[in-house]
Every structure is written in structure tokens, then in C-alpha cells.
PDB file of C-alpha atoms and ligand atoms in Angstrom:
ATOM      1  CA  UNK A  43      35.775 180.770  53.692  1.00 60.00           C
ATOM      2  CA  UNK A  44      32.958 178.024  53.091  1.00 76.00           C
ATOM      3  CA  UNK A  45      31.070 176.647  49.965  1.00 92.00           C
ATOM      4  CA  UNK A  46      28.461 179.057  49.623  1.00 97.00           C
ATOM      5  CA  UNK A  47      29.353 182.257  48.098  1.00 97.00           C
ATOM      6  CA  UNK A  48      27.686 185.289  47.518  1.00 98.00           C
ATOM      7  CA  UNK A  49      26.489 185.686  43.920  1.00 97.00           C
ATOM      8  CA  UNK A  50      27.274 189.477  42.061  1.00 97.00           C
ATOM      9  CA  UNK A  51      24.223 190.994  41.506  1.00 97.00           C
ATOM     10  CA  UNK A  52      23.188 191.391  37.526  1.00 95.00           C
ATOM     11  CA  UNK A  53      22.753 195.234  37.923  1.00 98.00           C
ATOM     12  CA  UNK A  54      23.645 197.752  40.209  1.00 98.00           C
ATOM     13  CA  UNK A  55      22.395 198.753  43.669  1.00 98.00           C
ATOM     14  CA  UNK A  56      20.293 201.411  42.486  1.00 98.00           C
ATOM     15  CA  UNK A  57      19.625 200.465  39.030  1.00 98.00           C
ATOM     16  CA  UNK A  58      15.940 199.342  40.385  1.00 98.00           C
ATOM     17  CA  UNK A  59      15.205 202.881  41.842  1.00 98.00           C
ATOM     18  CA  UNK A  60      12.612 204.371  41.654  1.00 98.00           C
ATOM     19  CA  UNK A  61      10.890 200.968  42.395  1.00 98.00           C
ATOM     20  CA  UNK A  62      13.142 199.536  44.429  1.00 98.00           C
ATOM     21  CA  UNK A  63      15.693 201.752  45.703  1.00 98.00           C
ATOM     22  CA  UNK A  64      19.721 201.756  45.825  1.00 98.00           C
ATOM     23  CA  UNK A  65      19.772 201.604  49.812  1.00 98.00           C
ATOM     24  CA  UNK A  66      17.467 198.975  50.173  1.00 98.00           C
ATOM     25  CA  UNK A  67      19.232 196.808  47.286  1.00 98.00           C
ATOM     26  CA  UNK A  68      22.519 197.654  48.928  1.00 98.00           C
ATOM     27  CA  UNK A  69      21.782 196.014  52.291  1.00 98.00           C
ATOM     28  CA  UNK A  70      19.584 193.708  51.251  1.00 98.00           C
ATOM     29  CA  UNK A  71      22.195 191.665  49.055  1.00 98.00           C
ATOM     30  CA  UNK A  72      25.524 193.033  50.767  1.00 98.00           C
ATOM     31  CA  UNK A  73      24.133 192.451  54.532  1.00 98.00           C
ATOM     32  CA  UNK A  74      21.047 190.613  54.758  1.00 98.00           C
ATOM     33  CA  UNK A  75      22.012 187.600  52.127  1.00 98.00           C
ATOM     34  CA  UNK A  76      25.952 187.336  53.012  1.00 98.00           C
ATOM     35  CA  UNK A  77      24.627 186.811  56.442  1.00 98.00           C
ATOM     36  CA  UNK A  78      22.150 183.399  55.388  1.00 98.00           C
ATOM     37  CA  UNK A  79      25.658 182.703  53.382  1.00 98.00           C
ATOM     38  CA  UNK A  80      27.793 182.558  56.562  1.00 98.00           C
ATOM     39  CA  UNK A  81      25.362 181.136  59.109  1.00 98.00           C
ATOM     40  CA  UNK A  82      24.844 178.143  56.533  1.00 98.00           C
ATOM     41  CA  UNK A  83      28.666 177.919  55.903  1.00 97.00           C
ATOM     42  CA  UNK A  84      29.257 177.745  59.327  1.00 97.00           C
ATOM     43  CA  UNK A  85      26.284 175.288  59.807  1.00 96.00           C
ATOM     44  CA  UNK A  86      28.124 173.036  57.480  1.00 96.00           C
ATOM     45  CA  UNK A  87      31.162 172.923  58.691  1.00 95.00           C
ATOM     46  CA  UNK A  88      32.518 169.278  58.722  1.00 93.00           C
ATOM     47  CA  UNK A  89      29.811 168.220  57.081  1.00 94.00           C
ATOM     48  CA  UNK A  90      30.423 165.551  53.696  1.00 91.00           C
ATOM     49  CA  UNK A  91      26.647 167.077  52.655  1.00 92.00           C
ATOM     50  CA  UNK A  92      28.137 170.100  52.399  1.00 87.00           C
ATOM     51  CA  UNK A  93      29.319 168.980  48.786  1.00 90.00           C
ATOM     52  CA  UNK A  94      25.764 169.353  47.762  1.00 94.00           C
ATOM     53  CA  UNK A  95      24.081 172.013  46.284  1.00 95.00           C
ATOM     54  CA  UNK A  96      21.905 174.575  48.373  1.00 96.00           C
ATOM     55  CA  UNK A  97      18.802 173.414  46.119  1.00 95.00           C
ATOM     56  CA  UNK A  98      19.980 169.497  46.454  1.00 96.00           C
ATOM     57  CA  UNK A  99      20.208 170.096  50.561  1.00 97.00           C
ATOM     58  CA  UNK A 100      16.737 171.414  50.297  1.00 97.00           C
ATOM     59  CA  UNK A 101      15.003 169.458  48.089  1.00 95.00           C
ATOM     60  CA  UNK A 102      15.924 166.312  50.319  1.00 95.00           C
ATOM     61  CA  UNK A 103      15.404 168.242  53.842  1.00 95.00           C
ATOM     62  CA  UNK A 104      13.254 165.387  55.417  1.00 94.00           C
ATOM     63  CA  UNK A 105      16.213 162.936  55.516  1.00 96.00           C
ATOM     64  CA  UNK A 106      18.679 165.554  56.479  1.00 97.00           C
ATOM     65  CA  UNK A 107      20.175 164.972  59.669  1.00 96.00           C
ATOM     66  CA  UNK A 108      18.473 166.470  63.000  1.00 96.00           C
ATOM     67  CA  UNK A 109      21.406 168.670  63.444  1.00 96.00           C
ATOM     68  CA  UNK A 110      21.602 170.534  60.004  1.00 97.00           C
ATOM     69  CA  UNK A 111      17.856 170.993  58.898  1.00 97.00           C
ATOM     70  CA  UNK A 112      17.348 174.113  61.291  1.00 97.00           C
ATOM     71  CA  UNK A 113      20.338 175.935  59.466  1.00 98.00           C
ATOM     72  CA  UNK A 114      19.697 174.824  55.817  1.00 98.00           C
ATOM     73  CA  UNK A 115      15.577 175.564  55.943  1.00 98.00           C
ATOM     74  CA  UNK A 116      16.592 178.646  57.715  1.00 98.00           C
ATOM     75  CA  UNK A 117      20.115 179.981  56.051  1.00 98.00           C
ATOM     76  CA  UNK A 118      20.004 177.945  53.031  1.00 98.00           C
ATOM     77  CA  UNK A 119      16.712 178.786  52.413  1.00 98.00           C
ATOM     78  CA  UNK A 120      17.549 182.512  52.932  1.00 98.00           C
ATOM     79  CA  UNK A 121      20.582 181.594  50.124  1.00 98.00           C
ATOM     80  CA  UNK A 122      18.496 179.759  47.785  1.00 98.00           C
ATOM     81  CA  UNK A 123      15.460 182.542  47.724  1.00 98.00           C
ATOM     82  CA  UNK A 124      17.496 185.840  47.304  1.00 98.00           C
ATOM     83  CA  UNK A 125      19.704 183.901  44.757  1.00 98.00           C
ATOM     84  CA  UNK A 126      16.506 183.925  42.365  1.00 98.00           C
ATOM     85  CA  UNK A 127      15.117 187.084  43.589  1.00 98.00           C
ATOM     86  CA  UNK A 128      17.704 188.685  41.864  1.00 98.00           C
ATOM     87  CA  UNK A 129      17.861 186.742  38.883  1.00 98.00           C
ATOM     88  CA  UNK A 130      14.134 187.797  38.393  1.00 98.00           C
ATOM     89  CA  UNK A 131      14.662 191.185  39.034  1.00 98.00           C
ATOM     90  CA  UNK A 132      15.552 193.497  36.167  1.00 98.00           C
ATOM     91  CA  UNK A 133      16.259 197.218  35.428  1.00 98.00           C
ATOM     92  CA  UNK A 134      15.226 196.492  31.935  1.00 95.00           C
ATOM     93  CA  UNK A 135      12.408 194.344  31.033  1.00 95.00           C
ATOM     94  CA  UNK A 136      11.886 193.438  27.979  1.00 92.00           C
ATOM     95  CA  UNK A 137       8.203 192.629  28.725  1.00 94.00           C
ATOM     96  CA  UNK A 138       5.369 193.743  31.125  1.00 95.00           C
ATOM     97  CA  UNK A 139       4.396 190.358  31.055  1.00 97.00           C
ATOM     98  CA  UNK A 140       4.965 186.339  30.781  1.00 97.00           C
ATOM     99  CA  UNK A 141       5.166 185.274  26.951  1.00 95.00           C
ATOM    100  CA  UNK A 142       5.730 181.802  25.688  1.00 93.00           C
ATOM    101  CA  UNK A 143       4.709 178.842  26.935  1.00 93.00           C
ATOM    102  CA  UNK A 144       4.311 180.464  30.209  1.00 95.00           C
ATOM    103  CA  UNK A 145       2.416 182.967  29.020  1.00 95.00           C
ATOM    104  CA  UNK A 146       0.135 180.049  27.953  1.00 94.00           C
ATOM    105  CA  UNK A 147      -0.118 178.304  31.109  1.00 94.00           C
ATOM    106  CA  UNK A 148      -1.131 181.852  33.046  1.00 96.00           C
ATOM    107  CA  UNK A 149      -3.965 182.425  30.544  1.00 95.00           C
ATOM    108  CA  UNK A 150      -5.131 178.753  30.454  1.00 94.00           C
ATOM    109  CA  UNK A 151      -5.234 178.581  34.435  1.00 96.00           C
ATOM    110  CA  UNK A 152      -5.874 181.999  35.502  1.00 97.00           C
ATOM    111  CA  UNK A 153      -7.534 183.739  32.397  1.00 97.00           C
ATOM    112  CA  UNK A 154      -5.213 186.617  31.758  1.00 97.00           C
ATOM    113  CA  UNK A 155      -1.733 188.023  33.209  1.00 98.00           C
ATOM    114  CA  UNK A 156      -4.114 191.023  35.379  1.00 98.00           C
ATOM    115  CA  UNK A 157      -6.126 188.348  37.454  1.00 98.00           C
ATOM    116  CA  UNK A 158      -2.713 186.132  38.002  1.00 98.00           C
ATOM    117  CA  UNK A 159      -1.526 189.549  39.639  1.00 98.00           C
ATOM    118  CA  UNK A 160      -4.701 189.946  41.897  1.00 98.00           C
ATOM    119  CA  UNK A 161      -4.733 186.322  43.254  1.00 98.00           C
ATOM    120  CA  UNK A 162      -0.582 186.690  43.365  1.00 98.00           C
ATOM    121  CA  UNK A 163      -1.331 190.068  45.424  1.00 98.00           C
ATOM    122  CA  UNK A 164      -4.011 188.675  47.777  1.00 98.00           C
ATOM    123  CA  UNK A 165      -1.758 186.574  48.669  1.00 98.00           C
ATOM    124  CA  UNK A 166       1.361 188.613  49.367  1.00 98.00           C
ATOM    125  CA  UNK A 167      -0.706 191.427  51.083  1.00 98.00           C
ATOM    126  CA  UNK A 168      -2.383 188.480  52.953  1.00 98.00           C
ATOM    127  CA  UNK A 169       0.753 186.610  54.321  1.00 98.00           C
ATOM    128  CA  UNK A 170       0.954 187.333  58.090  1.00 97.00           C
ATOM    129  CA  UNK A 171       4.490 188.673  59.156  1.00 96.00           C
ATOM    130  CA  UNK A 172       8.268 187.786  57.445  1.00 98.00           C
ATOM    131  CA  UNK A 173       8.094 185.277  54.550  1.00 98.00           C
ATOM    132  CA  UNK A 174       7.843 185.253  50.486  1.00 98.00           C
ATOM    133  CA  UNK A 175       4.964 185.063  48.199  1.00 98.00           C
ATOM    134  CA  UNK A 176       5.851 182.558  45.084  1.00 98.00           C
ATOM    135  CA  UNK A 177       4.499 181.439  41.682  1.00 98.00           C
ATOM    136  CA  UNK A 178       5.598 177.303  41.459  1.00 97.00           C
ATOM    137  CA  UNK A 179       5.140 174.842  39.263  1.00 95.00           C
ATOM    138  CA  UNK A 180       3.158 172.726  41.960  1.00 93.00           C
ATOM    139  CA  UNK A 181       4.813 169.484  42.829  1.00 89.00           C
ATOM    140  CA  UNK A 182       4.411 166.625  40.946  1.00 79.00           C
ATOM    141  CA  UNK A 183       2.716 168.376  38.034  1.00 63.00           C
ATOM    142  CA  UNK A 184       5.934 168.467  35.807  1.00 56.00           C
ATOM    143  CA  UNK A 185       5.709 165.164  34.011  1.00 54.00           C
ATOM    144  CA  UNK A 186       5.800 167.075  30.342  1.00 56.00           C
ATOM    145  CA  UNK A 187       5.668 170.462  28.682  1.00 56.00           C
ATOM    146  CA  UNK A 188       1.798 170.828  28.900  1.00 60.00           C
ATOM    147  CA  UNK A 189       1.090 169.721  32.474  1.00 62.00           C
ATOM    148  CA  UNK A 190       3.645 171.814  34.553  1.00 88.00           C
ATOM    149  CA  UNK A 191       0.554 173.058  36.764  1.00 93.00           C
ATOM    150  CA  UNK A 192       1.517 177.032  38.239  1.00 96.00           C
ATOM    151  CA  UNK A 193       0.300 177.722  42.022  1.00 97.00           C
ATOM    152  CA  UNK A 194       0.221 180.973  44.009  1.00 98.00           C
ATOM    153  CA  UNK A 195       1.806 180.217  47.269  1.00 98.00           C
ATOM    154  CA  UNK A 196       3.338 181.949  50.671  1.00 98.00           C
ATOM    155  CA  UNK A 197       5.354 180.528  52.447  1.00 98.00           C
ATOM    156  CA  UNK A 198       6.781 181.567  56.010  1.00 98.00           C
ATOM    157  CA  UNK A 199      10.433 183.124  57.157  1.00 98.00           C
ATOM    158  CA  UNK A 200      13.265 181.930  54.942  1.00 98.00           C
ATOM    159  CA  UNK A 201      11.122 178.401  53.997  1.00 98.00           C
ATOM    160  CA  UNK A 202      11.849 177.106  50.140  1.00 98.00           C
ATOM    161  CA  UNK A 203       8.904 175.986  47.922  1.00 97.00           C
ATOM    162  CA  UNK A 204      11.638 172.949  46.649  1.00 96.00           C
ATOM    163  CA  UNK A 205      11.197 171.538  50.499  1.00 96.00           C
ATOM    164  CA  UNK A 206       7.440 170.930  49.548  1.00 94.00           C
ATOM    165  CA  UNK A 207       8.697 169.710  45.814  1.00 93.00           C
ATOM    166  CA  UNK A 208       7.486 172.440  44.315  1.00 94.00           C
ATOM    167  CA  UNK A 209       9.532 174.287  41.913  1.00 94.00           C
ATOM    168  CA  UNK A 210       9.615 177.896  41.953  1.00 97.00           C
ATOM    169  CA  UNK A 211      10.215 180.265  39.017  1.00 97.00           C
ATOM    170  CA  UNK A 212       9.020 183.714  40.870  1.00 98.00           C
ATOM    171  CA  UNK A 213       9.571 185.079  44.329  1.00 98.00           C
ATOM    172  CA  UNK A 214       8.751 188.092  46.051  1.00 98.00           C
ATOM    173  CA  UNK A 215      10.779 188.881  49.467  1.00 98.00           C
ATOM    174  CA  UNK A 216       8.433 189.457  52.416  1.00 98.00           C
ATOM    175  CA  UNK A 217      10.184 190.504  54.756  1.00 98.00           C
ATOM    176  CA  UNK A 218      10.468 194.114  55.759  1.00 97.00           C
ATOM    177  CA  UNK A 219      13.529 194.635  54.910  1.00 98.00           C
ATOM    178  CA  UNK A 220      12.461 194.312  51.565  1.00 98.00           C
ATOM    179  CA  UNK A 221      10.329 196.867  51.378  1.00 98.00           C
ATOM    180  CA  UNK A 222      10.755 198.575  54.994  1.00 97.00           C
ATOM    181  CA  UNK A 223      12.854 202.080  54.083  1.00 97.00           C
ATOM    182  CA  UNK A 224      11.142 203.355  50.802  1.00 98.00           C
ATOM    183  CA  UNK A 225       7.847 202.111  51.446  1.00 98.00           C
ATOM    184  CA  UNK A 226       7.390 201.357  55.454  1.00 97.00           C
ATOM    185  CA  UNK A 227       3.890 199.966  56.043  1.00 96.00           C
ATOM    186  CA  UNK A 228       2.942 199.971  52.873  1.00 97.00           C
ATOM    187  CA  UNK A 229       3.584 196.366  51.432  1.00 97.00           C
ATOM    188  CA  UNK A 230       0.601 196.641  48.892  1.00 98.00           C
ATOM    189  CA  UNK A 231       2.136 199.312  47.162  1.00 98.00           C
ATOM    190  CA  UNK A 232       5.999 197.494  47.247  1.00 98.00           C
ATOM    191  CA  UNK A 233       3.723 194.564  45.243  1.00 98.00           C
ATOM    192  CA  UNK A 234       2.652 196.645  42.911  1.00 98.00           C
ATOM    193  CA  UNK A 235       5.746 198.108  42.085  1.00 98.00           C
ATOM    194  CA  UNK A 236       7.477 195.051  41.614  1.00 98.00           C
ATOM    195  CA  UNK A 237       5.835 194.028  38.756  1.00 98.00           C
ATOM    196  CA  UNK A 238       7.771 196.772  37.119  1.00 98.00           C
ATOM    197  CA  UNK A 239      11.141 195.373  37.228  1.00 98.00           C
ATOM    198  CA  UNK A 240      10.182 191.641  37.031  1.00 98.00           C
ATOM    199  CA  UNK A 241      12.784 189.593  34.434  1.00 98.00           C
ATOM    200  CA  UNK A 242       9.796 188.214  32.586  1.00 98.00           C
ATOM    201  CA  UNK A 243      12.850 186.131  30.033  1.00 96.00           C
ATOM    202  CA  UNK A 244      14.681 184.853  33.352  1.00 97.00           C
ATOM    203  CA  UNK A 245      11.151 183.890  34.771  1.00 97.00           C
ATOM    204  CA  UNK A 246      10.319 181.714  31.352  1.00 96.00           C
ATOM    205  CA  UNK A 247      13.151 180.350  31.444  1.00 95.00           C
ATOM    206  CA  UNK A 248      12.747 178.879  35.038  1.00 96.00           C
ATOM    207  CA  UNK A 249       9.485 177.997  33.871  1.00 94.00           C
ATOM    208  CA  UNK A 250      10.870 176.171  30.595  1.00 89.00           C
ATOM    209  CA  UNK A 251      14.135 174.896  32.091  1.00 68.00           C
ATOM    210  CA  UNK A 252      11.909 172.429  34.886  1.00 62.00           C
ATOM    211  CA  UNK A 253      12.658 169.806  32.491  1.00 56.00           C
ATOM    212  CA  UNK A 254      16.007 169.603  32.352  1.00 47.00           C
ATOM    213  CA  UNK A 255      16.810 170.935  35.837  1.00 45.00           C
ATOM    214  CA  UNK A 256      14.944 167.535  36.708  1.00 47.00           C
ATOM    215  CA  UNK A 257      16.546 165.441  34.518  1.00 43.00           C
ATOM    216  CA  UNK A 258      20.103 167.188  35.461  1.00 44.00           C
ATOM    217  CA  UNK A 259      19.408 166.584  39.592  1.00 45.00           C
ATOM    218  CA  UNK A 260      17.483 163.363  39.146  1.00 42.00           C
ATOM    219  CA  UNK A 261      14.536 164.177  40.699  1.00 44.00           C
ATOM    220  CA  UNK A 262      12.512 161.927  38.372  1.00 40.00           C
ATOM    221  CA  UNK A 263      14.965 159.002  39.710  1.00 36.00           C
ATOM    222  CA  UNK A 264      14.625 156.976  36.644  1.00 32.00           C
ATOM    223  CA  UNK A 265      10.706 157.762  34.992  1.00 33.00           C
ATOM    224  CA  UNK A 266      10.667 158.329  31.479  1.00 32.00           C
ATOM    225  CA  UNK A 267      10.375 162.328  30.504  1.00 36.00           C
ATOM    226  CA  UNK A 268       7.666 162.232  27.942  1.00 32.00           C
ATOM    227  CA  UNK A 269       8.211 165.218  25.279  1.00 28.00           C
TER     228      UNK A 269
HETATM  229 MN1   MN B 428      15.387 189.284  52.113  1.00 90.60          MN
END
């Protein structure tokens, strides 16, 4: 068995339904994810960088070597992305929408929660063929608590925001086998009901935690955090 494990989801397979339903879940995080798991495992193999994190692996993907950044963009991007898109999934919200400092930020930048959710759709609907559609804290915008700038972003296939240095407190899964059993061609309508069991607390707490997540990987490699 390698490194990378497959995390236990925080509910069960059908606790999303009707939204998301039990079948989907089931395969999704069962099949689909243990799959990026044991492609990457195999991928690294032998490999000292293996003692790294998936997130360290990808955050430093340029200087990777040649023969391991196909696998970890691919497979440990696949890890990295469903291991948050379950995290921000919920059967039980405890909001409809982002609170806090977050909650700030999306009002400040966007105007209100509603229009974050158009420009967020656009985008999802938009996005040609497999892939994710993200909210990030853009990259280099996370100097202190008042400047951590949010972007609306796809990105293709299995491909990590944290490649472009971007950190990313929500995803949304793409791909059709996401969506493709409950709601076939109908990705709109899988966007709008995933807003219904989004983990607003979890997604805060991504969105508070950049800070110390920096400071903990040394990403700021020595600059003073202002607070
Ligand atoms: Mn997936």
C-alpha cells in the first residue's frame, strides 16, 4: 500500500440525496478517487518526494522532476480536489450562505452572495468538457486578513488552483461523473443544486485558515505576516 490514502467521507453515501444522490456519491469517492489514489501511489514509487504532502508536491510542480509531474497534476490533483470536495460538502448546513469574514470579502468584491453565484455559475456552465469550477483566494493576494482577494476560476481535467498559487477554499467537480446519473446533460441544474449542501463553516474556515496554512508550509519563505 502507498502514502496516499483514501480519506472516510464525513457523511454517508446518500446522506446528500436528493441533491446529490447515494449512487453517484458511492462511486464517485469509492471508485473514481481511490483510483487518482493508486495511480499517484504507484507514480511515486521510489520516489524520496513521495514524503511530501499531495498539496506540497503541487504547490512546487514546476521544479518537479520531468518524470513525476504528469502523475501528480493528473492523480494528485484528482487526490487533492475530491479531498476538499467533500470536506465542503454537507448534509446539514448550518447556513445558505458565507458569514464572517468571508462573508465580507463576497459582499465587498461581488456585492452580495446571489451575484457571487451567477458569475460562479457562468463559469461552471461555461467550462468546456471535464474539469472543476473554484472560488480561490487569488495568488499572491494573502499578505493579511483584509487583502486575501477571492477569484472565480475553472480550471481543466484534474488541474489544482495551488499549481497556479492560488489557494482554493471551494470546488465544484466537473466532470460527468459528478453529475452524469441523476442529472445527465443537465450540468446547470447539478450547479444549482449544489449550493444546497455546501459546508459554508468548512468553506470559512479554508478561507480564514490561509494564514496559518502559509505560515505552517512556508510558502511566505521568511516575509513577515502582518496581522
Ligand atoms: Mn470527480
Amino acid at each position: 500500500m502507498g502514502k496516499y490514502t483514501l480519506p472516510d467521507l464525513p457523511y454517508a453515501y446518500d446522506a446528500l440525496e436528493p441533491h446529490i444522490d447515494a449512487e453517484t456519491m458511492e462511486v464517485h469517492h469509492r471508485k473514481h478517487h481511490q483510483t487518482y489514489i493508486d495511480k499517484l501511489n504507484a507514480a511515486m514509487e521510489g520516489e524520496s518526494l513521495s514524503e511530501k504532502t499531495v498539496e506540497e508536491l503541487l504547490e512546487d510542480y514546476a521544479n518537479l522532476p520531468e518524470r513525476i509531474q504528469k502523475p501528480v497534476r493528473n492523480h494528485g490533483g484528482g487526490h487533492a480536489n475530491h479531498s476538499m470536495f467533500w470536506k465542503i460538502l454537507t448534509p446539514n448546513p448550518e447556513d445558505t450562505e458565507p458569514r464572517g469574514p468571508l462573508g465580507s470579502a463576497v459582499e465587498m468584491q461581488y456585492g452580495s452572495f446571489s451575484q457571487l453565484k451567477e458569475v460562479f455559475k457562468q463559469t461552471a456552465v461555461n467550462h468546456f468538457g471535464s474539469g472543476w469550477a473554484w472560488i480561490v483566494i487569488a495568488a499572491g493576494e494573502r499578505k493579511t486578513k483584509d487583502q486575501k482577494k477571492l477569484l472565480v476560476l475553472s480550471l481543466p481535467n484534474q488541474d489544482s488552483p495551488v499549481m497556479g498559487g492560488h489557494t482554493p477554499i471551494l470546488g465544484l467537480d466537473l466532470w460527468e461523473h459528478a453529475y452524469y446519473l441523476k442529472y445527465q446533460n443537465r450540468r446547470p441544474d447539478y450547479i444549482d443544486a449544489f449550493w444546497n449542501v455546501v459546508n459554508w463553516k468548512q468553506v470559512e474556515d479554508n478561507y480564514g485558515n490561509v494564514e496559518d496554512v502559509a505560515i505552517k508550509t512556508g510558502m511566505f519563505k521568511g516575509r513577515v505576516l502582518e496581522r
